[in-house]
Each structure stands twice: as C-alpha cells, then as structure tokens.
C-alpha cells in the first residue's frame, strides 16, 4: 500500500509539472531555438541520449531546434592518432591544410553523424549539415586580435540560412557542423560558439542556448546571475568580473542579441534536462542575456 501511495504521488507530481509547463509551451509555440551543443552533453553516450530525447520532445511540442555542435577534444584525439601537431593562439587552433582536412572529417563525419544518430534513436528525424551546405556560412580568414595568420580559421561574414528555414516547417531537426566556406570554395574551421551565434542571428531566433560546463555568469561574489541586460554584461567584462573563457561566450551572446536574437542563455549543460528546464519551467539553468 505504501509503495502504491508513493507511486501515486510521483504520478501526480509528474502531472503537475506537465500542467505548469503549459504557459511556456504556449510561449515557445513555433519558436526557433538555436542550441550550441558542447561540453558535458557530448561527454558520454548517456548524456547524449538525454540531450537527444529533450530535443525530440521540443520538436514534438512545435518548438524548432537547430543544433550546432563543437568537437575540440575529438579533433585533438584524431590529430594525435595521425601524428599531426597542432597549436593554439588565443584559444584558437592554428589550422593548416592538413589539419583542416582532419577537422572537417571529424566534425562533419564522426561527431555530426553521431548526434544525428542519437536524435534518430529517440524517434526524431535529424539531418546533418555543415556551414558549407548551400553556402550557409560564408567566411573570411580570421586573423585574430593580433593579426596572426591562423590558417584555415574563419569568421562568418555572410549568412544564407534559407536551407535551415526549410526544416522549420517540417519534422526534420537540422544538426550543423561549424565549418564555413570561403569565396573561392576553401574550407574554414569556425569556433562552435561563433557559428551558433551567427546562425541564431541570421535566423532571428527566439533563443540562443550556449551549453557549457559552468553554472553561468557570476558576479564579483561568485553568485550566478540569472538575468543580465547587454549593458550590464558589457560592464562586467570591462570591470574584469567576467574573465577568461567566459568572455568569448558572453561576447557571442551579446553579438547574437545585437543581431536580432530575442535573448541568449549561457546554460549549465551539466544540469539534467538543462534545455527543458530553461524553456519550459520557471527555473532556468544559467544566465539569460537580453537587449
């Protein structure tokens, strides 16, 4: 009897959660959500399956996810196996001709199709693309802040999101590898966060979700800030409160918001069902940045 009562309470709690999600489901009905997948969510098969299930649920609820992924650790592993040396300048990989071939192989092949397969296993219909498809992401060489030649590292300068918009009115979920194409057809390696921000801005997405392995943006006392305006975020960067690896993520969020995205969220991807928590409950899992 006790077990039956406990089960009943669990079912009631589940029903209450679903009921409380209604206003959020209505809020995001038909919305485009660009998700940068990285960190913990790509670290294990179990985490990937959980993420894939959440994305399929979003699509089932008429929310349109566009998944953009990274893959630095997998690229490092493959370069090491092939005995190809690799170096970094200001956190960006120096990408010569041999390296960019490996980068494309890993990102568009192993990683992209792995994510596609994970979503399909959960009953979704995922399609793998890269920024090269239909000239989605046209790039120029990224010389970095110091004008250093990083090789085939690109920055998006022209976006053609029409191919992604085709999927919004369908059952398909696009999964995009962060590769761009140059004006002469050359392949460029693009930072995953940068690619996700550029795609979100080009699509005027309702949300850009940047999955990370941190709780969010913190104030000087180490407390996570759940909501920031663009002006407040710039002030925290200028004062040094936002520092290190959080600076480029915050700048990506700011660029997306300035480009027309309603809001960007630096999201703790370690939290179970982080994407669903952020979209469909009153309890977020990171820092929301808005204009």
Tab-separated table of C-alpha atoms in Angstrom:
chain	number	residue	atom	x	y	z
A	1	UNK	CA	0.000	0.000	0.000
A	2	UNK	CA	2.831	2.382	0.886
A	3	UNK	CA	4.512	1.680	-2.445
A	4	UNK	CA	1.261	2.327	-4.299
A	5	UNK	CA	0.783	5.643	-2.486
A	6	UNK	CA	4.343	6.706	-3.327
A	7	UNK	CA	3.795	5.878	-6.982
A	8	UNK	CA	0.573	7.860	-6.981
A	9	UNK	CA	2.368	10.875	-5.529
A	10	UNK	CA	5.049	10.583	-8.248
A	11	UNK	CA	2.395	10.459	-10.966
A	12	UNK	CA	0.586	13.457	-9.509
A	13	UNK	CA	3.878	15.384	-9.362
A	14	UNK	CA	4.522	14.489	-13.000
A	15	UNK	CA	1.042	15.642	-13.998
A	16	UNK	CA	1.529	18.895	-12.061
A	17	UNK	CA	4.833	19.509	-13.847
A	18	UNK	CA	3.194	18.990	-17.225
A	19	UNK	CA	0.340	21.322	-16.276
A	20	UNK	CA	2.733	24.024	-15.078
A	21	UNK	CA	4.612	23.784	-18.391
A	22	UNK	CA	1.536	24.888	-20.386
A	23	UNK	CA	2.251	28.666	-20.457
A	24	UNK	CA	5.830	28.001	-21.533
A	25	UNK	CA	4.699	25.599	-24.264
A	26	UNK	CA	2.361	28.330	-25.470
A	27	UNK	CA	5.127	30.938	-25.217
A	28	UNK	CA	7.508	28.960	-27.430
A	29	UNK	CA	4.953	27.527	-29.857
A	30	UNK	CA	6.550	27.824	-33.291
A	31	UNK	CA	9.733	29.399	-31.908
A	32	UNK	CA	13.199	28.799	-33.346
A	33	UNK	CA	15.774	27.775	-30.733
A	34	UNK	CA	19.450	27.517	-31.712
A	35	UNK	CA	21.375	25.231	-29.356
A	36	UNK	CA	25.167	25.112	-29.195
A	37	UNK	CA	25.970	21.575	-28.054
A	38	UNK	CA	29.275	21.034	-26.298
A	39	UNK	CA	30.962	20.101	-23.047
A	40	UNK	CA	29.265	17.615	-20.724
A	41	UNK	CA	26.377	16.907	-23.099
A	42	UNK	CA	28.869	15.441	-25.604
A	43	UNK	CA	30.927	13.651	-22.962
A	44	UNK	CA	29.063	10.356	-22.705
A	45	UNK	CA	26.519	8.220	-24.524
A	46	UNK	CA	24.034	8.642	-21.653
A	47	UNK	CA	24.312	12.442	-21.705
A	48	UNK	CA	23.945	12.485	-25.479
A	49	UNK	CA	20.840	10.290	-25.341
A	50	UNK	CA	19.289	12.578	-22.711
A	51	UNK	CA	20.006	15.651	-24.840
A	52	UNK	CA	18.628	13.939	-27.950
A	53	UNK	CA	15.422	12.957	-26.149
A	54	UNK	CA	14.933	16.546	-24.970
A	55	UNK	CA	15.428	17.891	-28.495
A	56	UNK	CA	12.901	15.414	-29.896
A	57	UNK	CA	10.417	16.473	-27.203
A	58	UNK	CA	10.924	20.123	-28.189
A	59	UNK	CA	10.155	19.334	-31.820
A	60	UNK	CA	7.095	17.317	-30.794
A	61	UNK	CA	5.861	20.431	-28.950
A	62	UNK	CA	6.205	22.555	-32.127
A	63	UNK	CA	9.419	24.202	-30.944
A	64	UNK	CA	12.020	24.197	-33.709
A	65	UNK	CA	15.547	23.349	-32.521
A	66	UNK	CA	18.619	23.955	-34.651
A	67	UNK	CA	21.601	22.136	-33.132
A	68	UNK	CA	25.128	23.472	-33.716
A	69	UNK	CA	27.975	21.446	-32.244
A	70	UNK	CA	31.653	21.718	-31.460
A	71	UNK	CA	34.180	18.932	-31.131
A	72	UNK	CA	37.587	20.174	-29.993
A	73	UNK	CA	38.516	17.150	-27.823
A	74	UNK	CA	37.627	14.691	-30.618
A	75	UNK	CA	39.674	16.721	-33.106
A	76	UNK	CA	42.632	16.704	-30.704
A	77	UNK	CA	42.343	12.938	-30.355
A	78	UNK	CA	42.294	12.324	-34.098
A	79	UNK	CA	45.205	14.683	-34.769
A	80	UNK	CA	47.213	12.869	-32.112
A	81	UNK	CA	46.396	9.479	-33.650
A	82	UNK	CA	47.502	10.777	-37.062
A	83	UNK	CA	50.668	12.350	-35.584
A	84	UNK	CA	49.710	15.819	-36.815
A	85	UNK	CA	50.939	18.577	-34.498
A	86	UNK	CA	48.535	21.365	-33.557
A	87	UNK	CA	48.976	24.654	-31.721
A	88	UNK	CA	46.712	27.398	-30.390
A	89	UNK	CA	46.864	31.199	-30.393
A	90	UNK	CA	44.490	32.999	-28.002
A	91	UNK	CA	42.418	29.835	-27.712
A	92	UNK	CA	42.066	29.356	-31.477
A	93	UNK	CA	43.542	26.369	-33.267
A	94	UNK	CA	46.146	27.164	-35.919
A	95	UNK	CA	44.681	25.213	-38.833
A	96	UNK	CA	46.928	24.374	-41.772
A	97	UNK	CA	45.831	22.417	-44.854
A	98	UNK	CA	46.463	19.003	-43.285
A	99	UNK	CA	44.685	19.982	-40.082
A	100	UNK	CA	41.584	21.388	-41.767
A	101	UNK	CA	41.095	18.073	-43.579
A	102	UNK	CA	41.044	16.274	-40.240
A	103	UNK	CA	38.800	18.931	-38.698
A	104	UNK	CA	36.257	18.503	-41.490
A	105	UNK	CA	36.427	14.715	-41.271
A	106	UNK	CA	35.805	14.721	-37.513
A	107	UNK	CA	33.199	17.495	-37.352
A	108	UNK	CA	31.106	16.632	-40.424
A	109	UNK	CA	31.679	12.905	-40.106
A	110	UNK	CA	32.128	11.284	-36.733
A	111	UNK	CA	30.590	13.963	-34.497
A	112	UNK	CA	27.796	15.265	-36.705
A	113	UNK	CA	26.520	11.855	-37.688
A	114	UNK	CA	26.811	10.636	-34.108
A	115	UNK	CA	24.462	13.411	-32.954
A	116	UNK	CA	22.117	12.724	-35.868
A	117	UNK	CA	22.011	9.036	-34.944
A	118	UNK	CA	21.338	9.843	-31.267
A	119	UNK	CA	18.346	12.039	-32.170
A	120	UNK	CA	17.013	9.457	-34.602
A	121	UNK	CA	17.255	6.730	-31.911
A	122	UNK	CA	14.895	8.801	-29.780
A	123	UNK	CA	12.296	8.943	-32.544
A	124	UNK	CA	13.353	12.213	-34.156
A	125	UNK	CA	14.261	12.925	-37.756
A	126	UNK	CA	17.656	14.618	-37.707
A	127	UNK	CA	19.595	15.768	-40.765
A	128	UNK	CA	23.333	16.528	-40.676
A	129	UNK	CA	24.733	19.629	-42.374
A	130	UNK	CA	27.713	21.933	-42.188
A	131	UNK	CA	28.094	25.633	-42.814
A	132	UNK	CA	29.322	24.715	-46.288
A	133	UNK	CA	25.956	23.316	-47.369
A	134	UNK	CA	24.027	25.772	-49.552
A	135	UNK	CA	26.702	28.350	-48.576
A	136	UNK	CA	25.011	28.615	-45.190
A	137	UNK	CA	28.085	30.258	-43.638
A	138	UNK	CA	30.446	32.188	-45.926
A	139	UNK	CA	33.702	33.028	-44.174
A	140	UNK	CA	36.851	35.045	-44.457
A	141	UNK	CA	40.146	34.273	-42.796
A	142	UNK	CA	40.125	35.089	-39.075
A	143	UNK	CA	43.346	36.922	-38.273
A	144	UNK	CA	42.573	37.091	-34.577
A	145	UNK	CA	43.032	40.105	-32.336
A	146	UNK	CA	46.753	40.341	-33.030
A	147	UNK	CA	46.568	39.867	-36.780
A	148	UNK	CA	48.134	36.394	-36.527
A	149	UNK	CA	47.581	34.123	-39.525
A	150	UNK	CA	45.737	31.113	-38.099
A	151	UNK	CA	45.480	29.351	-41.438
A	152	UNK	CA	42.049	27.978	-42.303
A	153	UNK	CA	40.273	29.502	-39.309
A	154	UNK	CA	37.298	31.509	-40.460
A	155	UNK	CA	34.916	34.164	-39.258
A	156	UNK	CA	31.400	34.308	-40.727
A	157	UNK	CA	30.866	37.368	-42.917
A	158	UNK	CA	27.791	36.324	-44.909
A	159	UNK	CA	24.950	34.030	-43.894
A	160	UNK	CA	22.426	32.184	-46.067
A	161	UNK	CA	20.014	30.485	-43.635
A	162	UNK	CA	17.386	29.590	-46.247
A	163	UNK	CA	18.339	25.901	-46.099
A	164	UNK	CA	17.642	25.867	-42.355
A	165	UNK	CA	14.310	27.649	-42.732
A	166	UNK	CA	13.145	24.824	-44.974
A	167	UNK	CA	13.374	22.474	-41.999
A	168	UNK	CA	11.333	24.717	-39.695
A	169	UNK	CA	8.097	23.778	-41.433
A	170	UNK	CA	8.907	20.065	-41.392
A	171	UNK	CA	9.512	17.219	-38.956
A	172	UNK	CA	13.275	17.399	-39.516
A	173	UNK	CA	15.834	18.652	-36.984
A	174	UNK	CA	18.991	20.190	-38.533
A	175	UNK	CA	22.335	19.441	-36.905
A	176	UNK	CA	25.089	21.782	-38.111
A	177	UNK	CA	28.859	21.256	-38.006
A	178	UNK	CA	30.802	24.545	-37.558
A	179	UNK	CA	32.560	24.633	-40.912
A	180	UNK	CA	32.356	27.542	-43.311
A	181	UNK	CA	33.122	28.061	-46.974
A	182	UNK	CA	35.356	30.764	-48.428
A	183	UNK	CA	34.558	32.778	-51.517
A	184	UNK	CA	36.901	30.555	-53.523
A	185	UNK	CA	35.410	27.359	-52.120
A	186	UNK	CA	38.013	26.787	-49.409
A	187	UNK	CA	37.002	25.141	-46.117
A	188	UNK	CA	37.225	27.122	-42.869
A	189	UNK	CA	37.171	25.884	-39.297
A	190	UNK	CA	34.826	28.100	-37.241
A	191	UNK	CA	34.547	28.289	-33.466
A	192	UNK	CA	31.369	26.442	-32.457
A	193	UNK	CA	30.004	29.238	-30.280
A	194	UNK	CA	30.690	31.786	-33.026
A	195	UNK	CA	28.930	29.616	-35.600
A	196	UNK	CA	25.897	29.122	-33.348
A	197	UNK	CA	25.662	32.862	-32.654
A	198	UNK	CA	25.895	33.734	-36.351
A	199	UNK	CA	23.224	31.172	-37.268
A	200	UNK	CA	20.923	32.349	-34.468
A	201	UNK	CA	21.254	35.974	-35.581
A	202	UNK	CA	20.706	35.104	-39.240
A	203	UNK	CA	17.514	33.226	-38.346
A	204	UNK	CA	16.344	35.871	-35.841
A	205	UNK	CA	15.929	33.021	-33.371
A	206	UNK	CA	13.876	33.399	-30.234
A	207	UNK	CA	16.660	31.900	-28.125
A	208	UNK	CA	20.336	31.008	-28.431
A	209	UNK	CA	21.280	28.401	-25.825
A	210	UNK	CA	25.026	28.000	-25.246
A	211	UNK	CA	25.561	24.764	-23.322
A	212	UNK	CA	28.651	24.971	-21.114
A	213	UNK	CA	30.263	23.196	-18.168
A	214	UNK	CA	29.791	26.130	-15.782
A	215	UNK	CA	26.784	27.310	-13.798
A	216	UNK	CA	26.572	30.620	-15.691
A	217	UNK	CA	27.915	34.154	-15.440
A	218	UNK	CA	28.883	35.016	-11.858
A	219	UNK	CA	29.134	38.347	-10.059
A	220	UNK	CA	32.148	39.521	-8.053
A	221	UNK	CA	30.976	37.441	-5.073
A	222	UNK	CA	30.742	34.263	-7.139
A	223	UNK	CA	26.943	34.214	-7.253
A	224	UNK	CA	25.353	33.127	-10.544
A	225	UNK	CA	23.474	35.948	-12.275
A	226	UNK	CA	20.252	34.656	-13.789
A	227	UNK	CA	19.397	37.713	-15.897
A	228	UNK	CA	21.560	40.409	-17.483
A	229	UNK	CA	20.974	43.212	-19.920
A	230	UNK	CA	23.522	43.707	-22.686
A	231	UNK	CA	24.706	46.874	-20.975
A	232	UNK	CA	25.195	45.082	-17.664
A	233	UNK	CA	27.113	42.271	-19.352
A	234	UNK	CA	29.470	44.723	-21.074
A	235	UNK	CA	30.063	46.445	-17.747
A	236	UNK	CA	31.023	43.142	-16.097
A	237	UNK	CA	33.506	42.439	-18.906
A	238	UNK	CA	35.007	45.928	-18.635
A	239	UNK	CA	35.388	45.609	-14.862
A	240	UNK	CA	37.025	42.189	-15.088
A	241	UNK	CA	34.240	40.341	-13.262
A	242	UNK	CA	33.607	38.354	-16.435
A	243	UNK	CA	37.016	36.981	-17.375
A	244	UNK	CA	38.851	34.119	-19.037
A	245	UNK	CA	36.832	31.680	-21.123
A	246	UNK	CA	33.555	33.315	-20.121
A	247	UNK	CA	34.438	36.457	-22.111
A	248	UNK	CA	34.111	34.926	-25.614
A	249	UNK	CA	30.881	33.137	-24.638
A	250	UNK	CA	29.399	36.362	-23.292
A	251	UNK	CA	30.540	38.263	-26.372
A	252	UNK	CA	28.926	35.610	-28.582
A	253	UNK	CA	25.677	36.036	-26.654
A	254	UNK	CA	25.895	39.828	-26.981
A	255	UNK	CA	26.569	39.653	-30.730
A	256	UNK	CA	23.570	37.347	-31.184
A	257	UNK	CA	21.264	39.669	-29.245
A	258	UNK	CA	22.549	42.664	-31.195
A	259	UNK	CA	21.910	40.673	-34.371
A	260	UNK	CA	18.232	40.177	-33.607
A	261	UNK	CA	18.032	37.149	-31.281
A	262	UNK	CA	15.440	37.803	-28.569
A	263	UNK	CA	17.719	36.503	-25.809
A	264	UNK	CA	20.787	34.303	-25.357
A	265	UNK	CA	21.391	31.959	-22.444
A	266	UNK	CA	24.740	30.702	-21.169
A	267	UNK	CA	23.384	27.416	-19.906
A	268	UNK	CA	24.770	24.860	-17.459
A	269	UNK	CA	24.754	21.756	-19.638
A	270	UNK	CA	25.677	19.585	-16.650
A	271	UNK	CA	22.185	20.041	-15.195
A	272	UNK	CA	19.831	17.180	-16.107
A	273	UNK	CA	17.455	18.235	-18.894
A	274	UNK	CA	19.011	21.722	-18.888
A	275	UNK	CA	17.330	22.749	-22.139
A	276	UNK	CA	13.861	21.742	-20.917
A	277	UNK	CA	14.441	23.469	-17.575
A	278	UNK	CA	15.338	26.689	-19.358
A	279	UNK	CA	12.453	26.685	-21.816
A	280	UNK	CA	9.544	25.009	-20.070
A	281	UNK	CA	9.886	25.826	-16.356
A	282	UNK	CA	10.274	28.887	-14.162
A	283	UNK	CA	13.631	27.520	-13.049
A	284	UNK	CA	16.414	28.303	-15.509
A	285	UNK	CA	19.837	26.698	-15.522
A	286	UNK	CA	22.159	29.564	-16.412
A	287	UNK	CA	22.371	33.260	-17.293
A	288	UNK	CA	19.964	34.929	-19.722
A	289	UNK	CA	21.302	37.944	-21.641
A	290	UNK	CA	18.866	40.277	-23.379
A	291	UNK	CA	18.987	43.686	-25.015
